[in-house]
Structures are given as C-alpha cells and as structure tokens.
C-alpha cells in the first residue's frame, strides 16, 4: 500500500540516494497548495413566497458545485445550504476563485425574469480560517415546523440589538453545529432533524437582511475588482469594519 501525505495524496517512494530529487508532481502539487487559501463565505437571501419547489435551489447549487469542481480540480468545496420557507442561508468553504464564482452565479440568478433569490447579502467572509466547519457540501430543505421559537430569539425581537450581536449569534450556532457533526459523524440534515435548536432562526436572517451594513454580492464584486478599495479587515467579527471600503 502506498504511503499517503497529510492531505491523503500518495507519496512517491524515493531511493535514499535520491533524497534531494524533486519530481514534477512535487513541483506542481506544491505550487497548487501554496496558491489555494481556504476562505469561508456565509450568504443570506430572501426567497419568493410563491416558490413552487425549493429543492430546485438545492439541485441548482449541486450542479454549480459539480461544474466548479471540474474547473478547479484542486479546490475542495464544503459547506451547507439551508433552505427555509422564506429565506436561505448558505455557507461555502473553498478557494477565493470558487467563492467569487458562486457570487457571480447569484448575480446571474437575480437577473433572470423569474428570480429565485430576491434580496441577497453577504453575512460574513472569513479569510484563511483555521479549520473547516463541514467535511462536505450538502443542502437541506427546512419545513415550517422546524423553524422553532425560543427565548433567545424573543429577546432579539423585543430589544434593539447590534448587528455584531446578530452576526455572532449566527456564527455561534454554526460552530455548535460543526462540533455536533464532528462528534456524531452524521450528515447535517439528520443532525438538524434531531437537534432543531442548532438551526439558525429565520427571524435573525430577516433582521440581518434589513441591515445596510452588509454588502450585496454585486457590491462585493465591484469592490473585489477595485484593488484600491479592498478592505484588509475581512474575517473580523465587526461587520462595519469587515464590509467597509478603505
């Protein structure tokens, strides 16, 4: 059986006398590993009330991921797409090229006559996170009975809360879900069925979509193209800094 490196790729056997010899695979794979930096994008959206089949959204992103995996063969895509009755929460973990491709696809979807995604905002962008929250990409369509109400959400409804509090609430719930997945080794869909308190409440998504501090995909792409306006604060927990142009 061939030896594997830390990422699961085969390590070519070398004669001790050829210890300093570098193969073409070493050169190419080494350059690829240096180029790929993991990023995490969290995106939220409002869905049309008359959306006939929400599974179409899941199928759309499955196909998009398939096409992107063929184009960027080294860039592994992980994440979770939660499709609520009226909202969407999408976490994508991959390279910058993959993430910008997903945002460009959102732009195309919003330009179609029958828009599937209405208002779309970038909730969070983490540059070079220490670890992935998910081991693969999957999606789940949530039923109305799974969107639970709890005291914490009641507080968010009754009191004036900062955008930092709302964002941190989402990030904390996703971290707890990730820890649960790591322990159970189950798929996110089954874990959320058993522990619905790990579902980000749609009321929080509604509140966040109404905040002007969060960028739309188009605003982000415009900023991305303009090297003079790139914010160096990506990955910070303060969205005012995170999404502000310098």
GROMACS .gro file of N, CA, C and O in nm, residues 147-205:
model
  236
  147UNK      N    1  -3.865   2.544   1.205
  147UNK     CA    2  -3.822   2.680   1.239
  147UNK      C    3  -3.880   2.713   1.375
  147UNK      O    4  -3.991   2.765   1.387
  148UNK      N    5  -3.807   2.679   1.477
  148UNK     CA    6  -3.859   2.687   1.614
  148UNK      C    7  -3.846   2.828   1.670
  148UNK      O    8  -3.773   2.911   1.618
  149UNK      N    9  -3.918   2.852   1.779
  149UNK     CA   10  -3.908   2.977   1.854
  149UNK      C   11  -3.849   2.944   1.991
  149UNK      O   12  -3.881   2.843   2.051
  150UNK      N   13  -3.762   3.032   2.038
  150UNK     CA   14  -3.703   3.012   2.170
  150UNK      C   15  -3.684   3.146   2.238
  150UNK      O   16  -3.693   3.251   2.175
  151UNK      N   17  -3.657   3.148   2.369
  151UNK     CA   18  -3.644   3.273   2.444
  151UNK      C   19  -3.537   3.366   2.389
  151UNK      O   20  -3.552   3.488   2.391
  152UNK      N   21  -3.426   3.310   2.340
  152UNK     CA   22  -3.318   3.395   2.289
  152UNK      C   23  -3.364   3.477   2.170
  152UNK      O   24  -3.333   3.595   2.156
  153UNK      N   25  -3.442   3.412   2.080
  153UNK     CA   26  -3.493   3.484   1.964
  153UNK      C   27  -3.595   3.589   2.007
  153UNK      O   28  -3.603   3.697   1.949
  154UNK      N   29  -3.674   3.560   2.110
  154UNK     CA   30  -3.771   3.658   2.161
  154UNK      C   31  -3.701   3.785   2.206
  154UNK      O   32  -3.748   3.896   2.183
  155UNK      N   33  -3.584   3.769   2.268
  155UNK     CA   34  -3.507   3.885   2.310
  155UNK      C   35  -3.463   3.967   2.189
  155UNK      O   36  -3.468   4.090   2.190
  156UNK      N   37  -3.422   3.898   2.083
  156UNK     CA   38  -3.380   3.969   1.962
  156UNK      C   39  -3.496   4.045   1.900
  156UNK      O   40  -3.477   4.148   1.836
  157UNK      N   41  -3.616   3.995   1.916
  157UNK     CA   42  -3.733   4.062   1.862
  157UNK      C   43  -3.770   4.186   1.944
  157UNK      O   44  -3.809   4.289   1.891
  158UNK      N   45  -3.756   4.175   2.075
  158UNK     CA   46  -3.807   4.279   2.164
  158UNK      C   47  -3.708   4.391   2.189
  158UNK      O   48  -3.746   4.502   2.222
  159UNK      N   49  -3.579   4.364   2.179
  159UNK     CA   50  -3.479   4.464   2.212
  159UNK      C   51  -3.402   4.508   2.087
  159UNK      O   52  -3.390   4.433   1.990
  160UNK      N   53  -3.349   4.630   2.094
  160UNK     CA   54  -3.266   4.682   1.986
  160UNK      C   55  -3.127   4.620   2.000
  160UNK      O   56  -3.054   4.647   2.095
  161UNK      N   57  -3.092   4.535   1.908
  161UNK     CA   58  -2.964   4.465   1.916
  161UNK      C   59  -2.872   4.512   1.804
  161UNK      O   60  -2.918   4.554   1.697
  162UNK      N   61  -2.743   4.505   1.829
  162UNK     CA   62  -2.645   4.548   1.730
  162UNK      C   63  -2.629   4.441   1.622
  162UNK      O   64  -2.662   4.323   1.643
  163UNK      N   65  -2.575   4.482   1.509
  163UNK     CA   66  -2.550   4.387   1.402
  163UNK      C   67  -2.443   4.287   1.443
  163UNK      O   68  -2.445   4.171   1.401
  164UNK      N   69  -2.348   4.331   1.529
  164UNK     CA   70  -2.247   4.239   1.578
  164UNK      C   71  -2.310   4.125   1.656
  164UNK      O   72  -2.269   4.009   1.642
  165UNK      N   73  -2.411   4.155   1.736
  165UNK     CA   74  -2.480   4.052   1.814
  165UNK      C   75  -2.551   3.953   1.723
  165UNK      O   76  -2.548   3.831   1.746
  166UNK      N   77  -2.614   4.004   1.619
  166UNK     CA   78  -2.686   3.917   1.526
  166UNK      C   79  -2.590   3.826   1.450
  166UNK      O   80  -2.615   3.705   1.437
  167UNK      N   81  -2.480   3.883   1.401
  167UNK     CA   82  -2.382   3.803   1.328
  167UNK      C   83  -2.319   3.698   1.418
  167UNK      O   84  -2.305   3.582   1.380
  168UNK      N   85  -2.281   3.738   1.538
  168UNK     CA   86  -2.220   3.644   1.632
  168UNK      C   87  -2.316   3.532   1.670
  168UNK      O   88  -2.273   3.418   1.694
  169UNK      N   89  -2.445   3.562   1.675
  169UNK     CA   90  -2.544   3.459   1.703
  169UNK      C   91  -2.544   3.351   1.594
  169UNK      O   92  -2.550   3.231   1.623
  170UNK      N   93  -2.536   3.396   1.468
  170UNK     CA   94  -2.530   3.300   1.357
  170UNK      C   95  -2.402   3.219   1.362
  170UNK      O   96  -2.403   3.095   1.350
  171UNK      N   97  -2.289   3.286   1.382
  171UNK     CA   98  -2.160   3.217   1.385
  171UNK      C   99  -2.153   3.117   1.500
  171UNK      O  100  -2.100   3.007   1.484
  172UNK      N  101  -2.207   3.155   1.615
  172UNK     CA  102  -2.205   3.066   1.730
  172UNK      C  103  -2.288   2.940   1.706
  172UNK      O  104  -2.246   2.828   1.739
  173UNK      N  105  -2.405   2.957   1.644
  173UNK     CA  106  -2.490   2.842   1.613
  173UNK      C  107  -2.422   2.748   1.514
  173UNK      O  108  -2.427   2.625   1.529
  174UNK      N  109  -2.356   2.804   1.414
  174UNK     CA  110  -2.285   2.722   1.315
  174UNK      C  111  -2.167   2.648   1.378
  174UNK      O  112  -2.139   2.534   1.343
  175UNK      N  113  -2.098   2.714   1.470
  175UNK     CA  114  -1.988   2.648   1.540
  175UNK      C  115  -2.040   2.530   1.622
  175UNK      O  116  -1.979   2.422   1.625
  176UNK      N  117  -2.153   2.550   1.690
  176UNK     CA  118  -2.211   2.440   1.769
  176UNK      C  119  -2.256   2.325   1.680
  176UNK      O  120  -2.241   2.208   1.717
  177UNK      N  121  -2.310   2.359   1.563
  177UNK     CA  122  -2.349   2.254   1.469
  177UNK      C  123  -2.228   2.177   1.421
  177UNK      O  124  -2.230   2.054   1.411
  178UNK      N  125  -2.119   2.249   1.393
  178UNK     CA  126  -1.996   2.184   1.347
  178UNK      C  127  -1.942   2.088   1.452
  178UNK      O  128  -1.898   1.976   1.420
  179UNK      N  129  -1.945   2.129   1.578
  179UNK     CA  130  -1.897   2.042   1.686
  179UNK      C  131  -1.984   1.917   1.698
  179UNK      O  132  -1.933   1.806   1.721
  180UNK      N  133  -2.114   1.935   1.682
  180UNK     CA  134  -2.206   1.821   1.688
  180UNK      C  135  -2.179   1.724   1.573
  180UNK      O  136  -2.180   1.601   1.592
  181UNK      N  137  -2.154   1.779   1.455
  181UNK     CA  138  -2.126   1.694   1.339
  181UNK      C  139  -1.996   1.617   1.357
  181UNK      O  140  -1.985   1.502   1.317
  182UNK      N  141  -1.898   1.683   1.416
  182UNK     CA  142  -1.768   1.619   1.437
  182UNK      C  143  -1.781   1.500   1.532
  182UNK      O  144  -1.714   1.398   1.514
  183UNK      N  145  -1.868   1.511   1.631
  183UNK     CA  146  -1.887   1.403   1.727
  183UNK      C  147  -1.971   1.290   1.671
  183UNK      O  148  -1.943   1.172   1.691
  184UNK      N  149  -2.077   1.327   1.600
  184UNK     CA  150  -2.173   1.225   1.554
  184UNK      C  151  -2.132   1.160   1.422
  184UNK      O  152  -2.177   1.050   1.391
  185UNK      N  153  -2.049   1.230   1.342
  185UNK     CA  154  -2.009   1.182   1.209
  185UNK      C  155  -2.129   1.162   1.117
  185UNK      O  156  -2.123   1.088   1.019
  186UNK      N  157  -2.239   1.229   1.149
  186UNK     CA  158  -2.361   1.217   1.068
  186UNK      C  159  -2.371   1.334   0.970
  186UNK      O  160  -2.295   1.431   0.978
  187UNK      N  161  -2.466   1.325   0.878
  187UNK     CA  162  -2.489   1.434   0.784
  187UNK      C  163  -2.563   1.548   0.854
  187UNK      O  164  -2.642   1.524   0.948
  188UNK      N  165  -2.541   1.673   0.811
  188UNK     CA  166  -2.607   1.787   0.876
  188UNK      C  167  -2.759   1.774   0.880
  188UNK      O  168  -2.821   1.812   0.980
  189UNK      N  169  -2.819   1.721   0.774
  189UNK     CA  170  -2.964   1.711   0.769
  189UNK      C  171  -3.021   1.628   0.883
  189UNK      O  172  -3.117   1.668   0.949
  190UNK      N  173  -2.959   1.512   0.909
  190UNK     CA  174  -3.009   1.425   1.016
  190UNK      C  175  -2.983   1.486   1.153
  190UNK      O  176  -3.064   1.473   1.244
  191UNK      N  177  -2.868   1.555   1.168
  191UNK     CA  178  -2.838   1.619   1.296
  191UNK      C  179  -2.937   1.731   1.325
  191UNK      O  180  -2.986   1.747   1.438
  192UNK      N  181  -2.973   1.808   1.224
  192UNK     CA  182  -3.069   1.917   1.242
  192UNK      C  183  -3.209   1.863   1.271
  192UNK      O  184  -3.288   1.928   1.341
  193UNK      N  185  -3.242   1.747   1.216
  193UNK     CA  186  -3.371   1.685   1.247
  193UNK      C  187  -3.379   1.647   1.395
  193UNK      O  188  -3.484   1.661   1.458
  194UNK      N  189  -3.268   1.600   1.449
  194UNK     CA  190  -3.265   1.555   1.588
  194UNK      C  191  -3.246   1.671   1.686
  194UNK      O  192  -3.295   1.665   1.800
  195UNK      N  193  -3.175   1.775   1.643
  195UNK     CA  194  -3.147   1.890   1.732
  195UNK      C  195  -3.183   2.020   1.659
  195UNK      O  196  -3.095   2.092   1.611
  196UNK      N  197  -3.312   2.052   1.646
  196UNK     CA  198  -3.354   2.171   1.573
  196UNK      C  199  -3.307   2.302   1.634
  196UNK      O  200  -3.309   2.406   1.567
  197UNK      N  201  -3.261   2.299   1.760
  197UNK     CA  202  -3.210   2.422   1.820
  197UNK      C  203  -3.079   2.467   1.755
  197UNK      O  204  -3.034   2.581   1.776
  198UNK      N  205  -3.019   2.380   1.674
  198UNK     CA  206  -2.897   2.416   1.601
  198UNK      C  207  -2.927   2.480   1.466
  198UNK      O  208  -2.835   2.508   1.388
  199UNK      N  209  -3.054   2.502   1.437
  199UNK     CA  210  -3.094   2.574   1.315
  199UNK      C  211  -3.097   2.723   1.345
  199UNK      O  212  -3.163   2.766   1.440
  200UNK      N  213  -3.026   2.802   1.267
  200UNK     CA  214  -3.031   2.947   1.284
  200UNK      C  215  -3.173   2.994   1.262
  200UNK      O  216  -3.234   2.962   1.159
  201UNK      N  217  -3.228   3.069   1.356
  201UNK     CA  218  -3.368   3.110   1.346
  201UNK      C  219  -3.387   3.208   1.231
  201UNK      O  220  -3.306   3.299   1.210
  202UNK      N  221  -3.495   3.190   1.156
  202UNK     CA  222  -3.519   3.274   1.040
  202UNK      C  223  -3.545   3.420   1.077
  202UNK      O  224  -3.526   3.511   0.995
  203UNK      N  225  -3.587   3.446   1.201
  203UNK     CA  226  -3.608   3.583   1.245
  203UNK      C  227  -3.476   3.660   1.245
  203UNK      O  228  -3.471   3.780   1.212
  204UNK      N  229  -3.368   3.592   1.279
  204UNK     CA  230  -3.236   3.655   1.276
  204UNK      C  231  -3.197   3.687   1.132
  204UNK      O  232  -3.143   3.795   1.104
  205UNK      N  233  -3.225   3.596   1.041
  205UNK     CA  234  -3.194   3.621   0.900
  205UNK      C  235  -3.274   3.740   0.848
  205UNK      O  236  -3.223   3.823   0.771
   0.00000   0.00000   0.00000
